Short mmCIF file of C-alpha atoms in Angstrom, two decimals:
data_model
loop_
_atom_site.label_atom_id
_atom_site.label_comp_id
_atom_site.label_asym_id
_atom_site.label_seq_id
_atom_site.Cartn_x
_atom_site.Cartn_y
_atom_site.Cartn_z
CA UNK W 1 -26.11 15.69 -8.66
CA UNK W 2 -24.88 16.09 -12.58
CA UNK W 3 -21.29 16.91 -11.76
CA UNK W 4 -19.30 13.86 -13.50
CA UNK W 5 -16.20 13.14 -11.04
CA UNK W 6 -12.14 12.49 -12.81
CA UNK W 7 -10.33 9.63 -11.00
CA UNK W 8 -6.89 10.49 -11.49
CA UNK W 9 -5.15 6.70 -10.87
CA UNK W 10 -7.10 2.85 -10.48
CA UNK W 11 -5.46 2.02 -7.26
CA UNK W 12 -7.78 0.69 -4.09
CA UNK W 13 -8.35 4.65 -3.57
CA UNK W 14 -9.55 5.88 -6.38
CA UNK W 15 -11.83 2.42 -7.42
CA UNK W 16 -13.30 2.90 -4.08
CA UNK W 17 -14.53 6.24 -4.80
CA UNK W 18 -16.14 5.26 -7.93
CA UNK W 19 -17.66 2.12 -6.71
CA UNK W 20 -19.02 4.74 -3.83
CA UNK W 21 -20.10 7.32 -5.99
CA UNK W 22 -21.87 4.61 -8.30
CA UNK W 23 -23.56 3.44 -5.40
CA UNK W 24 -25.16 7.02 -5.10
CA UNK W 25 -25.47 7.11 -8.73
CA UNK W 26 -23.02 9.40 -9.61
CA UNK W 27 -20.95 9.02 -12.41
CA UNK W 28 -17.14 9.04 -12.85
CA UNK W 29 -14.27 7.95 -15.09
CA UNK W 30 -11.07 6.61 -13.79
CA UNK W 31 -7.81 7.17 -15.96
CA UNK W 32 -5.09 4.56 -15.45
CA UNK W 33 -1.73 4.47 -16.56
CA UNK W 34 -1.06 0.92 -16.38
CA UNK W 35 -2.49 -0.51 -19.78
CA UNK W 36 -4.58 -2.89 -18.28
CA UNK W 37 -5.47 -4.91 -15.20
CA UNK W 38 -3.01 -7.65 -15.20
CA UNK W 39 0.06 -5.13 -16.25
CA UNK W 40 1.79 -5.82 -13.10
CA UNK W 41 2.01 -7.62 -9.77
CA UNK W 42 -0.11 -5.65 -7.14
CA UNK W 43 1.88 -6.36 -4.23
CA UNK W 44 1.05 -9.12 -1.21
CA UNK W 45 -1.44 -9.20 1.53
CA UNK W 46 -3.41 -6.20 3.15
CA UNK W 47 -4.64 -6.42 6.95
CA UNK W 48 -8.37 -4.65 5.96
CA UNK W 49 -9.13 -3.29 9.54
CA UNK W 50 -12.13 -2.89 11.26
CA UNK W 51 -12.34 1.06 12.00
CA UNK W 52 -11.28 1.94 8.41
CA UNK W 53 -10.46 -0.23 5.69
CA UNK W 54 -13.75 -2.51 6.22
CA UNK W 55 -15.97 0.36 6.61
CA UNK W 56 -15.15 1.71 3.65
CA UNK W 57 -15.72 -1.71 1.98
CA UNK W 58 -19.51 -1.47 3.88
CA UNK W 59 -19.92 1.30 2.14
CA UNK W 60 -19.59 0.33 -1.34
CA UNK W 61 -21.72 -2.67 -0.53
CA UNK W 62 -18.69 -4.92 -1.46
CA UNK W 63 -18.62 -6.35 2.68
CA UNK W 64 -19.80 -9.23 2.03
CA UNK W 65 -17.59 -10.17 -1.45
CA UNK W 66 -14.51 -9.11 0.87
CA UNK W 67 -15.27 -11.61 2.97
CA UNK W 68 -14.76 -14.18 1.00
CA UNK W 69 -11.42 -12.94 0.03
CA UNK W 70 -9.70 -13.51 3.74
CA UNK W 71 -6.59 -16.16 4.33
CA UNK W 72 -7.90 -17.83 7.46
CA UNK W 73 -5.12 -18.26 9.95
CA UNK W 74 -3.24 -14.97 7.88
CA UNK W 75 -3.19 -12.98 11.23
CA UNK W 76 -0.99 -15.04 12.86
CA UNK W 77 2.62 -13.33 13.88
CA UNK W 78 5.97 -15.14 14.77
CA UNK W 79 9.13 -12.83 15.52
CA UNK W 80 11.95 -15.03 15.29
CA UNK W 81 16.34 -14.52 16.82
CA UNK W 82 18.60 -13.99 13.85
CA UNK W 83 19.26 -17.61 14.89
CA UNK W 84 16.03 -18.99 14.09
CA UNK W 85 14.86 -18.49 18.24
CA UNK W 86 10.80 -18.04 18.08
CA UNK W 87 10.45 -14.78 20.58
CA UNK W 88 6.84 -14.51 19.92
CA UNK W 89 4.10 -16.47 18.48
CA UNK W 90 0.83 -15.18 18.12
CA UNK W 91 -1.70 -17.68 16.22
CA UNK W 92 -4.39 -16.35 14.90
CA UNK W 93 -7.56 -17.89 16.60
CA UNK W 94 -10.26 -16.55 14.14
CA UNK W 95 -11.27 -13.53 16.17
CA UNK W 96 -9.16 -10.73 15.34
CA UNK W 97 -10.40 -7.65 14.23
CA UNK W 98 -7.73 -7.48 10.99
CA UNK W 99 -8.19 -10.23 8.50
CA UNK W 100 -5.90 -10.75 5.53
CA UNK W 101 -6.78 -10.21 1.73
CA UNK W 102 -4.32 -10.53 -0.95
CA UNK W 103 -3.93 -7.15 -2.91
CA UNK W 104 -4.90 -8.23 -6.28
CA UNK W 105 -8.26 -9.09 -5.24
CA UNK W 106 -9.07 -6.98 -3.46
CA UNK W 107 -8.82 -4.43 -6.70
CA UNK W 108 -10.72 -6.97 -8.92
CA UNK W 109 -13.33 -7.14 -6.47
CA UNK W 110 -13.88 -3.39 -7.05
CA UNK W 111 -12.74 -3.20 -10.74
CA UNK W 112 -15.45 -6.07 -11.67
CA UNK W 113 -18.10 -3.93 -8.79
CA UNK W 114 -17.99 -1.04 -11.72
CA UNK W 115 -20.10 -0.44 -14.68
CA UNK W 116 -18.17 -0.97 -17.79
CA UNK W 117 -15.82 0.96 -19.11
CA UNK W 118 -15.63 3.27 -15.99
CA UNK W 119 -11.66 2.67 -16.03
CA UNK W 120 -9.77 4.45 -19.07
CA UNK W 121 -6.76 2.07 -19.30
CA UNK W 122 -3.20 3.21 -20.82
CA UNK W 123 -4.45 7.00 -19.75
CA UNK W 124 -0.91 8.43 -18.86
CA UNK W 125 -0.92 11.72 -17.39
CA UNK W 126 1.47 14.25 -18.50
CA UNK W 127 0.16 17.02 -17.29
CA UNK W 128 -2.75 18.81 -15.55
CA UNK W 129 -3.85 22.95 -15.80
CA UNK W 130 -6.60 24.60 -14.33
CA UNK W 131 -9.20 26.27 -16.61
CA UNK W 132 -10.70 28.58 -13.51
CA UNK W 133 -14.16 28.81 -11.92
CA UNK W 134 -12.87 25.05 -10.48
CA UNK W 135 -12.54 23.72 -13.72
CA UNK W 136 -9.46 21.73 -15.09
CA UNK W 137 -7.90 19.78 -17.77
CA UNK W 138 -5.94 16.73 -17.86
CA UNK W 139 -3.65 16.05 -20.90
CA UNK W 140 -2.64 12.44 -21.54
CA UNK W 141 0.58 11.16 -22.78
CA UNK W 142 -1.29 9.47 -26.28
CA UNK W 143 -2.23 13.15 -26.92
CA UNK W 144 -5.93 13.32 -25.74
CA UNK W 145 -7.29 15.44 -22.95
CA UNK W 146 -10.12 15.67 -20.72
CA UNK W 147 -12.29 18.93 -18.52
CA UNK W 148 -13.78 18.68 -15.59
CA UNK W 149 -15.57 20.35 -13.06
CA UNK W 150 -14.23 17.51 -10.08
CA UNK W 151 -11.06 16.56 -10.24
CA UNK W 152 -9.64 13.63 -7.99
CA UNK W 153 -5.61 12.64 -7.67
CA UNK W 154 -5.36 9.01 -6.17
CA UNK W 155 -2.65 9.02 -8.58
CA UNK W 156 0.24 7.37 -5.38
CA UNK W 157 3.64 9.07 -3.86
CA UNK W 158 4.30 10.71 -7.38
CA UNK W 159 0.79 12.17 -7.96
CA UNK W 160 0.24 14.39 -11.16
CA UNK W 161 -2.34 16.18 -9.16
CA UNK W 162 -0.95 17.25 -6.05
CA UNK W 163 1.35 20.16 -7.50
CA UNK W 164 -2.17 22.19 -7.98
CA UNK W 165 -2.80 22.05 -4.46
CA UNK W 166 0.75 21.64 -2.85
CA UNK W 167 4.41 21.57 -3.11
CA UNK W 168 4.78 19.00 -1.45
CA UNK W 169 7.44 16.55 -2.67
CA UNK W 170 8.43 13.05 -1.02
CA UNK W 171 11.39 12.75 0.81
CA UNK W 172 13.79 9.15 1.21
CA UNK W 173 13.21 7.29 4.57
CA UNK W 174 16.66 6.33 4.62
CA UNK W 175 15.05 2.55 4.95
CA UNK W 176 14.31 0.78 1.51
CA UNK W 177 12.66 -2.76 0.89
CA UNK W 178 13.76 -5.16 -1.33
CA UNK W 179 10.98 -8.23 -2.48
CA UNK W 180 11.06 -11.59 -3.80
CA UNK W 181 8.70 -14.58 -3.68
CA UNK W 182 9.68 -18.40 -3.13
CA UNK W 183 7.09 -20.17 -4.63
CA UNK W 184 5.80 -23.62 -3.88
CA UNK W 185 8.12 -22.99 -0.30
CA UNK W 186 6.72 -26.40 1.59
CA UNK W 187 8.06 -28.06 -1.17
CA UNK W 188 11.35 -26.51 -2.62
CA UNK W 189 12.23 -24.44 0.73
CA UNK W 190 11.42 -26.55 3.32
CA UNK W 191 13.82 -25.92 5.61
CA UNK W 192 12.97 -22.24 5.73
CA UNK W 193 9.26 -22.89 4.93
CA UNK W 194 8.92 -24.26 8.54
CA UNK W 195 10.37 -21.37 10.39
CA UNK W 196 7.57 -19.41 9.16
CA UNK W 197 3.65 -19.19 10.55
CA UNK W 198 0.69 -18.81 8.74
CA UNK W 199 0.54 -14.99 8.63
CA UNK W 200 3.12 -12.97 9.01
CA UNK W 201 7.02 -14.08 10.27
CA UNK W 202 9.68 -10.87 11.07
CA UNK W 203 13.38 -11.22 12.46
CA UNK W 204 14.76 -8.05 12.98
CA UNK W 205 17.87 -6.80 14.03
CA UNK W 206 19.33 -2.98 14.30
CA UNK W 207 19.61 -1.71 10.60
CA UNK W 208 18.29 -3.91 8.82
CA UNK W 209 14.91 -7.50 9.11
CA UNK W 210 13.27 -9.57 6.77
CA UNK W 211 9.32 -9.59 7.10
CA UNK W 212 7.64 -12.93 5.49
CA UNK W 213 3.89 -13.36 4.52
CA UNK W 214 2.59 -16.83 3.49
CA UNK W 215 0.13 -16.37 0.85
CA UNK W 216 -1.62 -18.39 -1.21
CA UNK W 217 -0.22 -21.41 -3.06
CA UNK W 218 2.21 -22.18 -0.71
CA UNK W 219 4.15 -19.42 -1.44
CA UNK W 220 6.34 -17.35 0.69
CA UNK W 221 6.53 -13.35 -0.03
CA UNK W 222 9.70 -11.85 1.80
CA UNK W 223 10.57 -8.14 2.32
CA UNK W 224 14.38 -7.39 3.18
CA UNK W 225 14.17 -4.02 4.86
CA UNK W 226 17.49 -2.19 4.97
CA UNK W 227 18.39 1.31 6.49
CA UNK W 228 20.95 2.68 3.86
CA UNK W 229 21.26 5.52 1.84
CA UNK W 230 19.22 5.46 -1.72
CA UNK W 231 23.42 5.61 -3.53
CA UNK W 232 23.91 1.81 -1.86
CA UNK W 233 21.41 0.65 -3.88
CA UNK W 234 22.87 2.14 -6.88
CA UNK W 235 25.66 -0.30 -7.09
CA UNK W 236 23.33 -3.52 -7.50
CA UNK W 237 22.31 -4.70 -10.84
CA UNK W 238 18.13 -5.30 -10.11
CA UNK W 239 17.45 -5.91 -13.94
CA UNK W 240 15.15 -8.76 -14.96
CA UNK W 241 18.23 -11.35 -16.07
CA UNK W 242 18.68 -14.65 -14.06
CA UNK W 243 22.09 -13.36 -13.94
CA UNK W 244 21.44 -9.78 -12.55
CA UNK W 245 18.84 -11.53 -10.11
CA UNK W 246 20.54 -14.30 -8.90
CA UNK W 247 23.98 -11.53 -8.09
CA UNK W 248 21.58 -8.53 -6.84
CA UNK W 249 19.85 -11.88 -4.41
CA UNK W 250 23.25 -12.52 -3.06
CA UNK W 251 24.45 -9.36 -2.31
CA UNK W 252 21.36 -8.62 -0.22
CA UNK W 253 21.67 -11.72 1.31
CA UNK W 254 25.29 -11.15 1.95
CA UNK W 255 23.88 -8.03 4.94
CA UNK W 256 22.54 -11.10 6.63
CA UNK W 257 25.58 -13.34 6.83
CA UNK W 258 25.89 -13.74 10.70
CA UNK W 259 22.09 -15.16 10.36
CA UNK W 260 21.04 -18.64 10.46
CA UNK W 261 21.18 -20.29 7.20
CA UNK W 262 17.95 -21.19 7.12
CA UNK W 263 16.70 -17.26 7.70
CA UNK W 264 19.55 -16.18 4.79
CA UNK W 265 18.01 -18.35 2.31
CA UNK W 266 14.26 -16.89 2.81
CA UNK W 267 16.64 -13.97 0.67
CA UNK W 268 19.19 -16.11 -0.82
CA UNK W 269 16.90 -18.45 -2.20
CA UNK W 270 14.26 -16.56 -4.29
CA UNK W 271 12.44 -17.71 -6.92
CA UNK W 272 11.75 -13.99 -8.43
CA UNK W 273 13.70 -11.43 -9.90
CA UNK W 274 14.12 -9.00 -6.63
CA UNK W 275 12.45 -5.73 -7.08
CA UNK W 276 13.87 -2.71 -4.78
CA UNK W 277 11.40 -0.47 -3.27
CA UNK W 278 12.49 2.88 -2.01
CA UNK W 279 10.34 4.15 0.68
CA UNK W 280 9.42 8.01 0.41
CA UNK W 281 6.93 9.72 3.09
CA UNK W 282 5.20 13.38 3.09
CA UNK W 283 5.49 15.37 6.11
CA UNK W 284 2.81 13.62 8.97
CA UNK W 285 0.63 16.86 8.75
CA UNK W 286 0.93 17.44 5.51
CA UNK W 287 -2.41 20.07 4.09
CA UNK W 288 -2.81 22.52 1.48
CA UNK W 289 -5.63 25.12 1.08
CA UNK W 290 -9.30 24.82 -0.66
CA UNK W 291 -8.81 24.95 -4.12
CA UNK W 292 -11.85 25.01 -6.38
CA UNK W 293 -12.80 21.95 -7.93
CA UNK W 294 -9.85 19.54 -7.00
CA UNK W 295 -8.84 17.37 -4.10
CA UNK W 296 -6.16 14.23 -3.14
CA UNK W 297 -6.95 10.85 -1.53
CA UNK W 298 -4.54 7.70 0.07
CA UNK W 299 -0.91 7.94 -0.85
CA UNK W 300 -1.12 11.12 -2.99
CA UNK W 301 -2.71 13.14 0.18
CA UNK W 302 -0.53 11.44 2.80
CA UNK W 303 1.60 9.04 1.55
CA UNK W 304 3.81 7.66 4.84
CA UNK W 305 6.49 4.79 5.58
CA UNK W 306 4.60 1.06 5.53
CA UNK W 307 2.93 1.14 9.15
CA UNK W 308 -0.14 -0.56 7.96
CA UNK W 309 -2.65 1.92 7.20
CA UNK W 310 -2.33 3.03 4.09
CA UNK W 311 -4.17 0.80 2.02
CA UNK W 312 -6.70 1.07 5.06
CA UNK W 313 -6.58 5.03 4.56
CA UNK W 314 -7.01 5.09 0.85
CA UNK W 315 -9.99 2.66 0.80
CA UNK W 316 -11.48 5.18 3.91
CA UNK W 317 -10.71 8.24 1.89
CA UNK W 318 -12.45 7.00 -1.36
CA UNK W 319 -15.71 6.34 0.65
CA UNK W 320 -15.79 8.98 2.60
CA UNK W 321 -15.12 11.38 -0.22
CA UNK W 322 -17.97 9.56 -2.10
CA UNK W 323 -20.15 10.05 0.71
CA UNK W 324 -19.39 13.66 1.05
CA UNK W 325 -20.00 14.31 -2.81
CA UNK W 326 -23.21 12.55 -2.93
CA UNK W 327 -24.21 14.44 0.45
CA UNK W 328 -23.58 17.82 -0.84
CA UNK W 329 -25.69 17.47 -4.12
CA UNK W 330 -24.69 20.35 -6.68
CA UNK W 331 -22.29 21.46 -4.46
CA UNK W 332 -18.94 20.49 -5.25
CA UNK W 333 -16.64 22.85 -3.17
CA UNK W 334 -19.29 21.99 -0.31
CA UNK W 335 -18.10 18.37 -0.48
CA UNK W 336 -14.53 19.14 -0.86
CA UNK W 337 -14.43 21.27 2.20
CA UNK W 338 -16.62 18.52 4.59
CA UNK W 339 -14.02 15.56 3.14
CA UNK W 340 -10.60 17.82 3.54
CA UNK W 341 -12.05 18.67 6.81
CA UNK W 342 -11.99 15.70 7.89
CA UNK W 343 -9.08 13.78 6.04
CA UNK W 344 -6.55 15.92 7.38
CA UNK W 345 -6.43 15.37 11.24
CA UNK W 346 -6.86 11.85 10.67
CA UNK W 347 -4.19 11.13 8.35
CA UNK W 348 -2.01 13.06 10.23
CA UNK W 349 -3.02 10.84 13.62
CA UNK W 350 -2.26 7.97 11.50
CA UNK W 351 1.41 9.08 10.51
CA UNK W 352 2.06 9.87 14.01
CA UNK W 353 0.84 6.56 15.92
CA UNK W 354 1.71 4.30 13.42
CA UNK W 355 5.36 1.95 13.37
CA UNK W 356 8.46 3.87 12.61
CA UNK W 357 10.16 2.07 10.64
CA UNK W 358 14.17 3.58 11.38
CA UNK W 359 12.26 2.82 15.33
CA UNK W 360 11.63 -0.59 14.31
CA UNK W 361 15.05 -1.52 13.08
CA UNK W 362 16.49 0.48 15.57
CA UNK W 363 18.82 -0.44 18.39
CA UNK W 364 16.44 -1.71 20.80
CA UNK W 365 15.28 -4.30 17.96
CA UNK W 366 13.50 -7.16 18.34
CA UNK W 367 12.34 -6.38 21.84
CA UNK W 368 10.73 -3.02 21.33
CA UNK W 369 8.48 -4.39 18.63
CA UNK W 370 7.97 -7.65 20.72
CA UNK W 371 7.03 -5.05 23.69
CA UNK W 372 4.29 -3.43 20.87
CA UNK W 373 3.02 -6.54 20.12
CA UNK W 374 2.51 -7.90 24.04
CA UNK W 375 1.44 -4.88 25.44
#
């Protein structure tokens, strides 16, 4: 097959694809936005699961590599009282089918699986037109643009693709996350430090929870989940000042002020400037019809609240949509079809099994998730 595939966005997706494709010797070019690599944090650790996400991996030829990658003991899971009561402890005993990987890399694993120069860094997208007979061009914000006859958006929740297939727009959960890191925790948090297992530590309570991951270095990587409106955020300075941190740290600690001190401070107490994260969804059964020469993968297709899956989906989608184009030589809309056909029902099962999250910090928190876990 000749037909040269456009990555639209260097996430897990969209390297996936590529490392798939140049498995089958097809060639592709990724544009990024980011200007490079190491331009930002890529977020904590990913449970790579065993129907999906590690597939996917097996079908790059990258299984092995991941390997290498996991956190023993990461699949461990402690739900603790809001007083610091353990109501569930799980250790991990070195079977389970979901083994931890930190984020980051996982993407340099498939960023250094590429040939060089395969990823286009600082590639903004500002906008995208089609050309017709499947054809389309992407414009980039330093004033370049590209054609192409196969178009891919794993551009994320904000994708510069999707409007050519879909309306679509992402709606507020009404639940938003707010992150820090304390670093070096045995150490300089030990009080909290020990209230936490190896993988991953949750108290929960109606409305609002703090999830905690231990990753590497002896560092602890909380989440404050909170179920208020997107305007409530609004009112807290989240700028990168040790002023506006240490003020927006305490107010969000503040919603946890009838907790244990120890379980405050896993907020209170962190080391990093806290970054909120608004989460968005598409609808669960969200689809659009064939059109020529263009297609979405992971969050850009079905982006959904945190429930697990979607770095698992987005890893699945790349390889499957690799697979289809190098099974369907010379015959892009061919491929298209046989991947869409596909990708929709399951990304749609996986929006409707997976965790709510206004379920999980709902009124019959901790127990209901406790229930999940036990049963």
């Amino acid at each position: 097959m000749s037909t040269h595939v456009t990555i639209i966005g260097a996430g897990l997706g969209g390297l996936t694809l590529a490392r798939v494709l140049h498995v089958h010797g097809i060639p592709s070019t990724v544009y990024e936005a980011e200007p490079s690599p190491e331009a930002r944090a890529q977020g904590g650790l990913l449970d790579i699961r065993d129907y999906n996400g590690q597939l996917a991996l097996r079908d790059a030829g990258l299984h092995d590599e991941f390997r290498a990658l996991i956190l023993e003991g990461r699949q461990a899971t402690r739900v603790l009282s809001r007083e610091g009561e353990v109501l569930l402890d799980l250790p991990d005993d070195g079977t389970g089918p979901h083994p931890e990987v930190p984020r980051g890399e996982l993407r340099q694993l498939l960023l250094d699986s590429l040939p060089e120069g395969t990823v286009r860094w600082g590639h903004k997208v500002t906008g995208v037109r089609g050309l017709g007979g499947g054809r389309h061009e992407v414009a980039f914000a330093d004033g370049t643009a590209v054609e192409t006859e196969l178009l891919v958006g794993a551009d994320g929740a904000w994708s510069r693709v999707r409007p050519l297939l879909s309306g679509a727009i992402p709606e507020y959960t009404g639940v938003s996350f707010v992150e820090t890191h304390l670093l070096d925790a045995d150490t300089r948090h030990p009080e909290s430090a020990k209230l936490v297992c190896d993988g991953s530590t949750m108290i929960l309570a109606p409305g609002k929870g703090v999830l905690v991951h231990r990753e590497r270095g002896r560092s602890l990587h909380t989440w404050v989940m909170l179920v208020r409106p997107r305007d409530w955020f609004d009112g807290i300075d989240f700028s990168d000042s040790d002023s506006a941190s240490a003020s927006a740290l305490a107010r969000i600690a503040g919603e946890f002020s009838d907790w244990a001190p120890q379980l405050t401070a896993l907020v209170a107490d962190g080391d990093t400037a806290p970054v909120p994260r608004h989460i968005h969804s598409l609808p669960a059964e969200h689809r659009w019809e064939r059109v020529p020469g263009v297609t979405l993968l992971g969050d850009a297709a079905h982006l959904t609240a945190p429930n697990g899956e979607g770095a698992n989906l987005a890893l699945y989608d790349g390889a499957e949509l690799g697979k289809a184009i190098a099974a369907h030589p010379g015959d892009v809309e061919g491929a298209l079809a046989a991947y869409e056909r596909e990708m929709f029902p399951r990304s749609a099962a996986a929006a409707l099994e997976g965790v709510d999250l206004r379920e999980m910090l709902g009124e019959e928190t901790p127990y209901h998730l406790i229930r999940m876990f036990t049963e």
